[in-house]
Amino acid sequence: MATAAGPPVGPEQLRAHAAQLDRLRVRLGQVRLTGRQIEKGQTAFGALCGWILTGLGDRYQKHDELLAYVEETLVLTVRGLRRVAAGEQPLAEMVGQPDESSADEDAPSAPEIIDGVLEAVNSRDWVEPLLAEAAPVAEFATPVTGVFMLLRTGGLEYATTHVEPLRRLLDDLTGTPEVVADQAGHWDVMAGDLRRLASDLEWCLAGAFPGPERPDVRAYLDIMANNVEALRGLAATSTAMTLITRSAGDLILLARDIVRGLIGDLFARASLWVIDSPEVVTRPVLVARLASLVTAAWRINAYVTALTTSIANLSRSIDG
């Protein structure tokens, strides 16, 4: 029967709407399957930086828990709507009493908070000056001869094969770049899927029932609007995690390549010392060569320190 508050919701409308929600619930489950392909262990980032980025695994766990909550909400809603359609329960009873607690309208939404995280990451203020974009270019701007280039390449290969401490250092820096790229890709896929789900759920609710001014319908739509916002927030979080993961992986690879260059350069110089050395090496020559060794070691340490500090700065944004 129609009332002043608007026409009642018919059983067929309820069943059709429940079927739409169920299809969205299936898609949300597929998003969770995508998320499970993310490598939870941080060994992909290398031993040197992986321990700093433990928050990535924690963030994925929280993200999956929130997805599971929204998925379960849709399951319960579909069941409830079907009970209402069958006449087993009124819609007003299903939705319960409206929440009278006043939300802080001035509080930023989840997407707004994530926008701040994205801005902070994109600004690259977290990157130490030594690893800023211009630094690596200046590091290897001096032209070298063909012989020196060959010695540098061969020396790097020899160092990474036969000198265990240097090989271990590079291994600690390297990690598994392809796994890092996969992680970022999965976050990116989830971000797009969740954005579409939020839009589709909003569209589904917009034309769900006649008489949206009815108290029970209004209460239902308000409850489901929270799920729309939750999906948007999860999409924004996935976008942020895409950028954070890629930024961390890119900086680690950049630092590794710089260190590899320094090691290759040092081996090339040492090779030339052996080739060009007279039978008697004077003290000034020895001092100069020792200075070269110390300088190379200092620069490698400086870059490694800059990397770990930068990654630590970046990791703070994960908890934002």
PDB file of C-alpha atoms in Angstrom:
ATOM      1  CA  MET A   1       0.000   0.000   0.000  1.00  0.00           C
ATOM      2  CA  ALA A   2       1.208   3.484  -0.828  1.00  0.00           C
ATOM      3  CA  THR A   3       1.774   5.887   2.054  1.00  0.00           C
ATOM      4  CA  ALA A   4       2.421   9.576   2.377  1.00  0.00           C
ATOM      5  CA  ALA A   5       6.066   8.713   2.778  1.00  0.00           C
ATOM      6  CA  GLY A   6       6.154   7.065  -0.638  1.00  0.00           C
ATOM      7  CA  PRO A   7       5.229   3.789  -2.276  1.00  0.00           C
ATOM      8  CA  PRO A   8       6.335   0.526  -0.705  1.00  0.00           C
ATOM      9  CA  VAL A   9       9.127  -1.470  -2.233  1.00  0.00           C
ATOM     10  CA  GLY A  10       7.878  -4.490  -4.166  1.00  0.00           C
ATOM     11  CA  PRO A  11       9.366  -7.984  -3.800  1.00  0.00           C
ATOM     12  CA  GLU A  12      10.591  -8.071  -7.393  1.00  0.00           C
ATOM     13  CA  GLN A  13      12.424  -4.785  -6.937  1.00  0.00           C
ATOM     14  CA  LEU A  14      14.082  -6.153  -3.824  1.00  0.00           C
ATOM     15  CA  ARG A  15      15.119  -9.377  -5.560  1.00  0.00           C
ATOM     16  CA  ALA A  16      16.479  -7.516  -8.577  1.00  0.00           C
ATOM     17  CA  HIS A  17      18.437  -5.174  -6.348  1.00  0.00           C
ATOM     18  CA  ALA A  18      19.762  -8.088  -4.286  1.00  0.00           C
ATOM     19  CA  ALA A  19      20.931  -9.779  -7.495  1.00  0.00           C
ATOM     20  CA  GLN A  20      22.830  -6.639  -8.494  1.00  0.00           C
ATOM     21  CA  LEU A  21      24.523  -6.479  -5.099  1.00  0.00           C
ATOM     22  CA  ASP A  22      25.428 -10.147  -5.331  1.00  0.00           C
ATOM     23  CA  ARG A  23      27.171  -9.579  -8.656  1.00  0.00           C
ATOM     24  CA  LEU A  24      29.122  -6.733  -7.094  1.00  0.00           C
ATOM     25  CA  ARG A  25      30.002  -9.006  -4.187  1.00  0.00           C
ATOM     26  CA  VAL A  26      31.428 -11.587  -6.599  1.00  0.00           C
ATOM     27  CA  ARG A  27      33.565  -8.896  -8.243  1.00  0.00           C
ATOM     28  CA  LEU A  28      34.804  -7.769  -4.846  1.00  0.00           C
ATOM     29  CA  GLY A  29      35.867 -11.335  -4.109  1.00  0.00           C
ATOM     30  CA  GLN A  30      37.863 -11.319  -7.339  1.00  0.00           C
ATOM     31  CA  VAL A  31      39.593  -8.131  -6.186  1.00  0.00           C
ATOM     32  CA  ARG A  32      40.627  -9.927  -3.008  1.00  0.00           C
ATOM     33  CA  LEU A  33      42.084 -12.743  -5.116  1.00  0.00           C
ATOM     34  CA  THR A  34      44.165 -10.161  -6.975  1.00  0.00           C
ATOM     35  CA  GLY A  35      45.413  -8.823  -3.664  1.00  0.00           C
ATOM     36  CA  ARG A  36      46.499 -12.241  -2.499  1.00  0.00           C
ATOM     37  CA  GLN A  37      49.043 -12.328  -5.315  1.00  0.00           C
ATOM     38  CA  ILE A  38      50.974  -9.578  -3.542  1.00  0.00           C
ATOM     39  CA  GLU A  39      54.160 -10.927  -1.993  1.00  0.00           C
ATOM     40  CA  LYS A  40      53.711 -10.369   1.751  1.00  0.00           C
ATOM     41  CA  GLY A  41      57.380 -10.851   2.587  1.00  0.00           C
ATOM     42  CA  GLN A  42      59.574  -7.846   1.893  1.00  0.00           C
ATOM     43  CA  THR A  43      62.606  -9.831   0.692  1.00  0.00           C
ATOM     44  CA  ALA A  44      61.710  -8.563  -2.776  1.00  0.00           C
ATOM     45  CA  PHE A  45      63.176  -5.202  -1.727  1.00  0.00           C
ATOM     46  CA  GLY A  46      66.521  -6.692  -0.692  1.00  0.00           C
ATOM     47  CA  ALA A  47      67.898  -7.451   2.741  1.00  0.00           C
ATOM     48  CA  LEU A  48      69.168  -3.905   3.219  1.00  0.00           C
ATOM     49  CA  CYS A  49      65.801  -2.152   2.841  1.00  0.00           C
ATOM     50  CA  GLY A  50      63.220  -4.917   3.166  1.00  0.00           C
ATOM     51  CA  TRP A  51      63.213  -4.805   6.962  1.00  0.00           C
ATOM     52  CA  ILE A  52      62.411  -1.078   6.821  1.00  0.00           C
ATOM     53  CA  LEU A  53      59.361  -1.712   4.641  1.00  0.00           C
ATOM     54  CA  THR A  54      57.634  -4.204   6.918  1.00  0.00           C
ATOM     55  CA  GLY A  55      54.698  -1.793   6.943  1.00  0.00           C
ATOM     56  CA  LEU A  56      53.895  -2.822   3.362  1.00  0.00           C
ATOM     57  CA  GLY A  57      52.912  -6.295   4.512  1.00  0.00           C
ATOM     58  CA  ASP A  58      50.968  -4.884   7.454  1.00  0.00           C
ATOM     59  CA  ARG A  59      49.163  -2.478   5.152  1.00  0.00           C
ATOM     60  CA  TYR A  60      48.151  -5.296   2.822  1.00  0.00           C
ATOM     61  CA  GLN A  61      46.777  -7.271   5.787  1.00  0.00           C
ATOM     62  CA  LYS A  62      44.679  -4.301   6.937  1.00  0.00           C
ATOM     63  CA  HIS A  63      43.546  -3.681   3.371  1.00  0.00           C
ATOM     64  CA  ASP A  64      42.385  -7.281   2.948  1.00  0.00           C
ATOM     65  CA  GLU A  65      40.562  -7.191   6.288  1.00  0.00           C
ATOM     66  CA  LEU A  66      38.623  -4.099   5.178  1.00  0.00           C
ATOM     67  CA  LEU A  67      37.808  -5.715   1.834  1.00  0.00           C
ATOM     68  CA  ALA A  68      36.571  -8.793   3.681  1.00  0.00           C
ATOM     69  CA  TYR A  69      34.384  -6.580   5.878  1.00  0.00           C
ATOM     70  CA  VAL A  70      32.741  -4.883   2.877  1.00  0.00           C
ATOM     71  CA  GLU A  71      32.321  -8.262   1.179  1.00  0.00           C
ATOM     72  CA  GLU A  72      30.634  -9.710   4.265  1.00  0.00           C
ATOM     73  CA  THR A  73      28.410  -6.626   4.487  1.00  0.00           C
ATOM     74  CA  LEU A  74      27.211  -7.245   0.944  1.00  0.00           C
ATOM     75  CA  VAL A  75      26.584 -10.924   1.730  1.00  0.00           C
ATOM     76  CA  LEU A  76      24.447 -10.033   4.753  1.00  0.00           C
ATOM     77  CA  THR A  77      22.628  -7.299   2.834  1.00  0.00           C
ATOM     78  CA  VAL A  78      21.722  -9.654  -0.009  1.00  0.00           C
ATOM     79  CA  ARG A  79      20.387 -12.222   2.452  1.00  0.00           C
ATOM     80  CA  GLY A  80      18.423  -9.556   4.305  1.00  0.00           C
ATOM     81  CA  LEU A  81      16.859  -8.149   1.123  1.00  0.00           C
ATOM     82  CA  ARG A  82      15.761 -11.624   0.075  1.00  0.00           C
ATOM     83  CA  ARG A  83      14.139 -12.171   3.464  1.00  0.00           C
ATOM     84  CA  VAL A  84      12.322  -8.855   3.084  1.00  0.00           C
ATOM     85  CA  ALA A  85      11.194  -9.842  -0.432  1.00  0.00           C
ATOM     86  CA  ALA A  86       9.865 -13.127   0.939  1.00  0.00           C
ATOM     87  CA  GLY A  87       7.839 -11.275   3.583  1.00  0.00           C
ATOM     88  CA  GLU A  88       9.865 -12.747   6.440  1.00  0.00           C
ATOM     89  CA  GLN A  89      11.130  -9.395   7.709  1.00  0.00           C
ATOM     90  CA  PRO A  90      10.255  -5.723   7.121  1.00  0.00           C
ATOM     91  CA  LEU A  91      12.912  -3.497   5.599  1.00  0.00           C
ATOM     92  CA  ALA A  92      12.778  -1.211   8.638  1.00  0.00           C
ATOM     93  CA  GLU A  93      13.709  -4.108  10.894  1.00  0.00           C
ATOM     94  CA  MET A  94      16.525  -5.149   8.565  1.00  0.00           C
ATOM     95  CA  VAL A  95      18.175  -1.727   8.557  1.00  0.00           C
ATOM     96  CA  GLY A  96      17.599  -1.147  12.286  1.00  0.00           C
ATOM     97  CA  GLN A  97      17.580   2.207  13.978  1.00  0.00           C
ATOM     98  CA  PRO A  98      19.337   5.070  12.169  1.00  0.00           C
ATOM     99  CA  ASP A  99      22.670   6.102  13.600  1.00  0.00           C
ATOM    100  CA  GLU A 100      22.084   9.320  15.491  1.00  0.00           C
ATOM    101  CA  SER A 101      25.752   9.944  16.227  1.00  0.00           C
ATOM    102  CA  SER A 102      26.887  13.071  14.445  1.00  0.00           C
ATOM    103  CA  ALA A 103      29.902  12.594  12.231  1.00  0.00           C
ATOM    104  CA  ASP A 104      32.496  15.314  12.028  1.00  0.00           C
ATOM    105  CA  GLU A 105      31.661  16.916   8.694  1.00  0.00           C
ATOM    106  CA  ASP A 106      34.966  18.784   8.702  1.00  0.00           C
ATOM    107  CA  ALA A 107      36.999  15.585   9.057  1.00  0.00           C
ATOM    108  CA  PRO A 108      38.845  14.675   5.846  1.00  0.00           C
ATOM    109  CA  SER A 109      37.627  11.656   3.918  1.00  0.00           C
ATOM    110  CA  ALA A 110      39.879   8.673   3.234  1.00  0.00           C
ATOM    111  CA  PRO A 111      40.544   9.756  -0.392  1.00  0.00           C
ATOM    112  CA  GLU A 112      41.472  13.235   0.842  1.00  0.00           C
ATOM    113  CA  ILE A 113      43.927  11.759   3.335  1.00  0.00           C
ATOM    114  CA  ILE A 114      45.423   9.540   0.632  1.00  0.00           C
ATOM    115  CA  ASP A 115      45.753  12.563  -1.659  1.00  0.00           C
ATOM    116  CA  GLY A 116      48.049  14.043   0.984  1.00  0.00           C
ATOM    117  CA  VAL A 117      50.120  10.857   1.009  1.00  0.00           C
ATOM    118  CA  LEU A 118      50.364  10.883  -2.794  1.00  0.00           C
ATOM    119  CA  GLU A 119      51.449  14.503  -2.773  1.00  0.00           C
ATOM    120  CA  ALA A 120      54.133  13.759  -0.177  1.00  0.00           C
ATOM    121  CA  VAL A 121      55.479  10.780  -2.135  1.00  0.00           C
ATOM    122  CA  ASN A 122      55.404  12.608  -5.481  1.00  0.00           C
ATOM    123  CA  SER A 123      57.226  15.588  -3.994  1.00  0.00           C
ATOM    124  CA  ARG A 124      60.228  13.292  -3.387  1.00  0.00           C
ATOM    125  CA  ASP A 125      61.094  15.264  -0.263  1.00  0.00           C
ATOM    126  CA  TRP A 126      61.702  11.886   1.358  1.00  0.00           C
ATOM    127  CA  VAL A 127      64.653  11.246  -0.978  1.00  0.00           C
ATOM    128  CA  GLU A 128      68.007  12.189   0.500  1.00  0.00           C
ATOM    129  CA  PRO A 129      69.829  14.912  -1.508  1.00  0.00           C
ATOM    130  CA  LEU A 130      72.636  12.512  -2.495  1.00  0.00           C
ATOM    131  CA  LEU A 131      70.081  10.400  -4.365  1.00  0.00           C
ATOM    132  CA  ALA A 132      68.202  13.316  -5.877  1.00  0.00           C
ATOM    133  CA  GLU A 133      67.638  13.110  -9.611  1.00  0.00           C
ATOM    134  CA  ALA A 134      70.710  15.134 -10.647  1.00  0.00           C
ATOM    135  CA  ALA A 135      73.167  13.323  -8.366  1.00  0.00           C
ATOM    136  CA  PRO A 136      73.591  10.054 -10.308  1.00  0.00           C
ATOM    137  CA  VAL A 137      74.131  11.961 -13.553  1.00  0.00           C
ATOM    138  CA  ALA A 138      76.942  14.007 -12.062  1.00  0.00           C
ATOM    139  CA  GLU A 139      78.470  10.882 -10.548  1.00  0.00           C
ATOM    140  CA  PHE A 140      79.299   9.368 -13.952  1.00  0.00           C
ATOM    141  CA  ALA A 141      79.417  12.416 -16.207  1.00  0.00           C
ATOM    142  CA  THR A 142      83.183  12.249 -16.791  1.00  0.00           C
ATOM    143  CA  PRO A 143      83.905  10.545 -20.125  1.00  0.00           C
ATOM    144  CA  VAL A 144      86.158   7.469 -20.054  1.00  0.00           C
ATOM    145  CA  THR A 145      88.261   5.760 -22.685  1.00  0.00           C
ATOM    146  CA  GLY A 146      87.246   2.543 -24.360  1.00  0.00           C
ATOM    147  CA  VAL A 147      89.891   0.600 -22.446  1.00  0.00           C
ATOM    148  CA  PHE A 148      88.762   1.996 -19.128  1.00  0.00           C
ATOM    149  CA  MET A 149      85.152   1.200 -19.980  1.00  0.00           C
ATOM    150  CA  LEU A 150      86.099  -2.393 -20.757  1.00  0.00           C
ATOM    151  CA  LEU A 151      88.064  -2.650 -17.530  1.00  0.00           C
ATOM    152  CA  ARG A 152      85.200  -1.183 -15.553  1.00  0.00           C
ATOM    153  CA  THR A 153      82.709  -3.659 -17.018  1.00  0.00           C
ATOM    154  CA  GLY A 154      85.037  -6.618 -16.574  1.00  0.00           C
ATOM    155  CA  GLY A 155      86.013  -5.521 -13.093  1.00  0.00           C
ATOM    156  CA  LEU A 156      82.398  -5.289 -12.007  1.00  0.00           C
ATOM    157  CA  GLU A 157      81.715  -8.790 -13.305  1.00  0.00           C
ATOM    158  CA  TYR A 158      84.802 -10.115 -11.525  1.00  0.00           C
ATOM    159  CA  ALA A 159      83.908  -8.333  -8.292  1.00  0.00           C
ATOM    160  CA  THR A 160      80.355  -9.657  -8.231  1.00  0.00           C
ATOM    161  CA  THR A 161      81.608 -13.189  -8.969  1.00  0.00           C
ATOM    162  CA  HIS A 162      84.740 -13.553  -6.850  1.00  0.00           C
ATOM    163  CA  VAL A 163      84.697 -10.923  -4.083  1.00  0.00           C
ATOM    164  CA  GLU A 164      82.163 -12.240  -1.588  1.00  0.00           C
ATOM    165  CA  PRO A 165      81.621  -9.063   0.516  1.00  0.00           C
ATOM    166  CA  LEU A 166      80.954  -6.969  -2.593  1.00  0.00           C
ATOM    167  CA  ARG A 167      78.667  -9.599  -4.088  1.00  0.00           C
ATOM    168  CA  ARG A 168      76.736  -9.803  -0.830  1.00  0.00           C
ATOM    169  CA  LEU A 169      76.459  -6.008  -0.687  1.00  0.00           C
ATOM    170  CA  LEU A 170      74.947  -5.905  -4.173  1.00  0.00           C
ATOM    171  CA  ASP A 171      72.654  -8.828  -3.383  1.00  0.00           C
ATOM    172  CA  ASP A 172      71.423  -6.991  -0.296  1.00  0.00           C
ATOM    173  CA  LEU A 173      70.725  -3.946  -2.467  1.00  0.00           C
ATOM    174  CA  THR A 174      69.186  -5.796  -5.376  1.00  0.00           C
ATOM    175  CA  GLY A 175      66.265  -7.787  -4.013  1.00  0.00           C
ATOM    176  CA  THR A 176      63.923  -9.103  -6.688  1.00  0.00           C
ATOM    177  CA  PRO A 177      62.915  -6.195  -8.972  1.00  0.00           C
ATOM    178  CA  GLU A 178      60.417  -8.256 -10.981  1.00  0.00           C
ATOM    179  CA  VAL A 179      58.532  -9.174  -7.780  1.00  0.00           C
ATOM    180  CA  VAL A 180      58.456  -5.517  -6.728  1.00  0.00           C
ATOM    181  CA  ALA A 181      57.038  -4.614 -10.153  1.00  0.00           C
ATOM    182  CA  ASP A 182      54.394  -7.356  -9.771  1.00  0.00           C
ATOM    183  CA  GLN A 183      53.429  -6.026  -6.344  1.00  0.00           C
ATOM    184  CA  ALA A 184      52.951  -2.521  -7.704  1.00  0.00           C
ATOM    185  CA  GLY A 185      50.986  -3.904 -10.649  1.00  0.00           C
ATOM    186  CA  HIS A 186      48.598  -5.825  -8.400  1.00  0.00           C
ATOM    187  CA  TRP A 187      47.987  -2.744  -6.253  1.00  0.00           C
ATOM    188  CA  ASP A 188      47.284  -0.757  -9.424  1.00  0.00           C
ATOM    189  CA  VAL A 189      44.806  -3.360 -10.710  1.00  0.00           C
ATOM    190  CA  MET A 190      43.018  -3.354  -7.352  1.00  0.00           C
ATOM    191  CA  ALA A 191      42.814   0.438  -7.385  1.00  0.00           C
ATOM    192  CA  GLY A 192      41.068   0.460 -10.763  1.00  0.00           C
ATOM    193  CA  ASP A 193      38.716  -2.404  -9.881  1.00  0.00           C
ATOM    194  CA  LEU A 194      37.724  -0.796  -6.580  1.00  0.00           C
ATOM    195  CA  ARG A 195      37.049   2.566  -8.211  1.00  0.00           C
ATOM    196  CA  ARG A 196      34.727   0.881 -10.698  1.00  0.00           C
ATOM    197  CA  LEU A 197      33.027  -1.091  -7.933  1.00  0.00           C
ATOM    198  CA  ALA A 198      32.363   2.087  -5.948  1.00  0.00           C
ATOM    199  CA  SER A 199      30.869   3.791  -9.007  1.00  0.00           C
ATOM    200  CA  ASP A 200      28.756   0.751  -9.895  1.00  0.00           C
ATOM    201  CA  LEU A 201      27.460   0.403  -6.340  1.00  0.00           C
ATOM    202  CA  GLU A 202      26.551   4.096  -6.280  1.00  0.00           C
ATOM    203  CA  TRP A 203      24.702   3.706  -9.591  1.00  0.00           C
ATOM    204  CA  CYS A 204      22.960   0.591  -8.290  1.00  0.00           C
ATOM    205  CA  LEU A 205      21.698   2.467  -5.232  1.00  0.00           C
ATOM    206  CA  ALA A 206      20.631   5.563  -7.167  1.00  0.00           C
ATOM    207  CA  GLY A 207      17.830   3.749  -8.999  1.00  0.00           C
ATOM    208  CA  ALA A 208      17.172   0.974  -6.523  1.00  0.00           C
ATOM    209  CA  PHE A 209      13.762   1.883  -5.120  1.00  0.00           C
ATOM    210  CA  PRO A 210      10.955   4.379  -5.550  1.00  0.00           C
ATOM    211  CA  GLY A 211      10.144   6.621  -2.656  1.00  0.00           C
ATOM    212  CA  PRO A 212      13.652   7.284  -1.320  1.00  0.00           C
ATOM    213  CA  GLU A 213      12.043   9.624   1.226  1.00  0.00           C
ATOM    214  CA  ARG A 214      10.578   6.628   3.084  1.00  0.00           C
ATOM    215  CA  PRO A 215      12.405   6.291   6.441  1.00  0.00           C
ATOM    216  CA  ASP A 216      13.286   2.647   5.901  1.00  0.00           C
ATOM    217  CA  VAL A 217      14.531   3.215   2.345  1.00  0.00           C
ATOM    218  CA  ARG A 218      16.411   6.322   3.406  1.00  0.00           C
ATOM    219  CA  ALA A 219      18.087   4.418   6.235  1.00  0.00           C
ATOM    220  CA  TYR A 220      19.044   1.601   3.860  1.00  0.00           C
ATOM    221  CA  LEU A 221      20.528   3.988   1.303  1.00  0.00           C
ATOM    222  CA  ASP A 222      22.488   5.796   4.026  1.00  0.00           C
ATOM    223  CA  ILE A 223      23.963   2.515   5.251  1.00  0.00           C
ATOM    224  CA  MET A 224      24.946   1.442   1.755  1.00  0.00           C
ATOM    225  CA  ALA A 225      26.432   4.869   1.014  1.00  0.00           C
ATOM    226  CA  ASN A 226      28.997   4.055   3.689  1.00  0.00           C
ATOM    227  CA  ASN A 227      30.051   1.049   1.622  1.00  0.00           C
ATOM    228  CA  VAL A 228      30.487   3.283  -1.415  1.00  0.00           C
ATOM    229  CA  GLU A 229      32.788   5.528   0.591  1.00  0.00           C
ATOM    230  CA  ALA A 230      34.643   2.520   1.986  1.00  0.00           C
ATOM    231  CA  LEU A 231      35.317   1.233  -1.538  1.00  0.00           C
ATOM    232  CA  ARG A 232      36.507   4.664  -2.634  1.00  0.00           C
ATOM    233  CA  GLY A 233      38.819   4.839   0.355  1.00  0.00           C
ATOM    234  CA  LEU A 234      40.219   1.382  -0.414  1.00  0.00           C
ATOM    235  CA  ALA A 235      40.735   2.386  -4.045  1.00  0.00           C
ATOM    236  CA  ALA A 236      42.626   5.477  -2.938  1.00  0.00           C
ATOM    237  CA  THR A 237      44.747   3.381  -0.566  1.00  0.00           C
ATOM    238  CA  SER A 238      45.552   0.962  -3.383  1.00  0.00           C
ATOM    239  CA  THR A 239      46.636   3.875  -5.568  1.00  0.00           C
ATOM    240  CA  ALA A 240      48.919   5.138  -2.815  1.00  0.00           C
ATOM    241  CA  MET A 241      50.406   1.682  -2.293  1.00  0.00           C
ATOM    242  CA  THR A 242      51.072   1.430  -6.041  1.00  0.00           C
ATOM    243  CA  LEU A 243      53.086   4.639  -5.943  1.00  0.00           C
ATOM    244  CA  ILE A 244      54.890   3.798  -2.691  1.00  0.00           C
ATOM    245  CA  THR A 245      55.878   0.337  -3.915  1.00  0.00           C
ATOM    246  CA  ARG A 246      57.123   1.627  -7.261  1.00  0.00           C
ATOM    247  CA  SER A 247      58.969   4.539  -5.668  1.00  0.00           C
ATOM    248  CA  ALA A 248      60.756   2.263  -3.206  1.00  0.00           C
ATOM    249  CA  GLY A 249      61.699  -0.236  -5.907  1.00  0.00           C
ATOM    250  CA  ASP A 250      62.919   2.459  -8.306  1.00  0.00           C
ATOM    251  CA  LEU A 251      65.098   4.154  -5.692  1.00  0.00           C
ATOM    252  CA  ILE A 252      66.624   0.841  -4.589  1.00  0.00           C
ATOM    253  CA  LEU A 253      67.504   0.009  -8.204  1.00  0.00           C
ATOM    254  CA  LEU A 254      68.958   3.478  -8.707  1.00  0.00           C
ATOM    255  CA  ALA A 255      71.182   3.190  -5.638  1.00  0.00           C
ATOM    256  CA  ARG A 256      72.251  -0.316  -6.626  1.00  0.00           C
ATOM    257  CA  ASP A 257      73.275   0.844 -10.107  1.00  0.00           C
ATOM    258  CA  ILE A 258      75.281   3.723  -8.638  1.00  0.00           C
ATOM    259  CA  VAL A 259      77.088   1.379  -6.255  1.00  0.00           C
ATOM    260  CA  ARG A 260      77.723  -1.064  -9.093  1.00  0.00           C
ATOM    261  CA  GLY A 261      79.237   1.798 -11.085  1.00  0.00           C
ATOM    262  CA  LEU A 262      81.487   2.791  -8.216  1.00  0.00           C
ATOM    263  CA  ILE A 263      82.690  -0.792  -7.757  1.00  0.00           C
ATOM    264  CA  GLY A 264      83.359  -1.176 -11.475  1.00  0.00           C
ATOM    265  CA  ASP A 265      85.205   2.143 -11.548  1.00  0.00           C
ATOM    266  CA  LEU A 266      87.375   1.120  -8.599  1.00  0.00           C
ATOM    267  CA  PHE A 267      88.292  -2.214 -10.186  1.00  0.00           C
ATOM    268  CA  ALA A 268      89.162  -0.481 -13.465  1.00  0.00           C
ATOM    269  CA  ARG A 269      91.502   1.880 -11.653  1.00  0.00           C
ATOM    270  CA  ALA A 270      93.093  -0.964  -9.727  1.00  0.00           C
ATOM    271  CA  SER A 271      93.648  -2.855 -12.982  1.00  0.00           C
ATOM    272  CA  LEU A 272      95.388   0.151 -14.499  1.00  0.00           C
ATOM    273  CA  TRP A 273      97.560   0.474 -11.412  1.00  0.00           C
ATOM    274  CA  VAL A 274      98.750  -3.090 -11.947  1.00  0.00           C
ATOM    275  CA  ILE A 275      99.305  -2.600 -15.684  1.00  0.00           C
ATOM    276  CA  ASP A 276     101.031   0.780 -15.488  1.00  0.00           C
ATOM    277  CA  SER A 277     102.939   0.395 -12.222  1.00  0.00           C
ATOM    278  CA  PRO A 278     106.743   0.623 -12.327  1.00  0.00           C
ATOM    279  CA  GLU A 279     108.739  -1.912 -10.376  1.00  0.00           C
ATOM    280  CA  VAL A 280     109.144   0.574  -7.520  1.00  0.00           C
ATOM    281  CA  VAL A 281     106.045   2.466  -6.407  1.00  0.00           C
ATOM    282  CA  THR A 282     106.784   5.727  -4.657  1.00  0.00           C
ATOM    283  CA  ARG A 283     105.152   6.758  -1.424  1.00  0.00           C
ATOM    284  CA  PRO A 284     103.114   9.606  -2.995  1.00  0.00           C
ATOM    285  CA  VAL A 285     101.684   7.142  -5.530  1.00  0.00           C
ATOM    286  CA  LEU A 286     100.766   4.708  -2.775  1.00  0.00           C
ATOM    287  CA  VAL A 287      99.131   7.494  -0.782  1.00  0.00           C
ATOM    288  CA  ALA A 288      97.122   8.606  -3.828  1.00  0.00           C
ATOM    289  CA  ARG A 289      95.952   5.074  -4.501  1.00  0.00           C
ATOM    290  CA  LEU A 290      95.000   4.520  -0.887  1.00  0.00           C
ATOM    291  CA  ALA A 291      93.058   7.787  -1.003  1.00  0.00           C
ATOM    292  CA  SER A 292      91.183   6.493  -4.055  1.00  0.00           C
ATOM    293  CA  LEU A 293      90.245   3.318  -2.196  1.00  0.00           C
ATOM    294  CA  VAL A 294      89.085   5.217   0.880  1.00  0.00           C
ATOM    295  CA  THR A 295      87.116   7.686  -1.234  1.00  0.00           C
ATOM    296  CA  ALA A 296      85.359   4.888  -3.116  1.00  0.00           C
ATOM    297  CA  ALA A 297      84.482   3.107   0.125  1.00  0.00           C
ATOM    298  CA  TRP A 298      83.208   6.352   1.642  1.00  0.00           C
ATOM    299  CA  ARG A 299      81.056   7.125  -1.402  1.00  0.00           C
ATOM    300  CA  ILE A 300      79.552   3.645  -1.432  1.00  0.00           C
ATOM    301  CA  ASN A 301      78.726   3.948   2.261  1.00  0.00           C
ATOM    302  CA  ALA A 302      77.260   7.413   1.680  1.00  0.00           C
ATOM    303  CA  TYR A 303      74.936   6.159  -1.045  1.00  0.00           C
ATOM    304  CA  VAL A 304      73.867   3.133   0.977  1.00  0.00           C
ATOM    305  CA  THR A 305      73.150   5.353   3.986  1.00  0.00           C
ATOM    306  CA  ALA A 306      71.212   7.795   1.812  1.00  0.00           C
ATOM    307  CA  LEU A 307      69.151   4.919   0.437  1.00  0.00           C
ATOM    308  CA  THR A 308      68.206   3.451   3.819  1.00  0.00           C
ATOM    309  CA  THR A 309      67.389   6.903   5.185  1.00  0.00           C
ATOM    310  CA  SER A 310      65.229   7.679   2.141  1.00  0.00           C
ATOM    311  CA  ILE A 311      63.367   4.379   2.384  1.00  0.00           C
ATOM    312  CA  ALA A 312      62.799   4.967   6.101  1.00  0.00           C
ATOM    313  CA  ASN A 313      61.343   8.388   5.248  1.00  0.00           C
ATOM    314  CA  LEU A 314      59.097   6.824   2.613  1.00  0.00           C
ATOM    315  CA  SER A 315      57.935   4.036   4.910  1.00  0.00           C
ATOM    316  CA  ARG A 316      56.439   6.575   7.299  1.00  0.00           C
ATOM    317  CA  SER A 317      53.854   7.464   4.675  1.00  0.00           C
ATOM    318  CA  ILE A 318      52.545   3.871   4.774  1.00  0.00           C
ATOM    319  CA  ASP A 319      51.023   4.565   8.175  1.00  0.00           C
ATOM    320  CA  GLY A 320      49.390   7.756   6.927  1.00  0.00           C
TER     321      GLY A 320
END
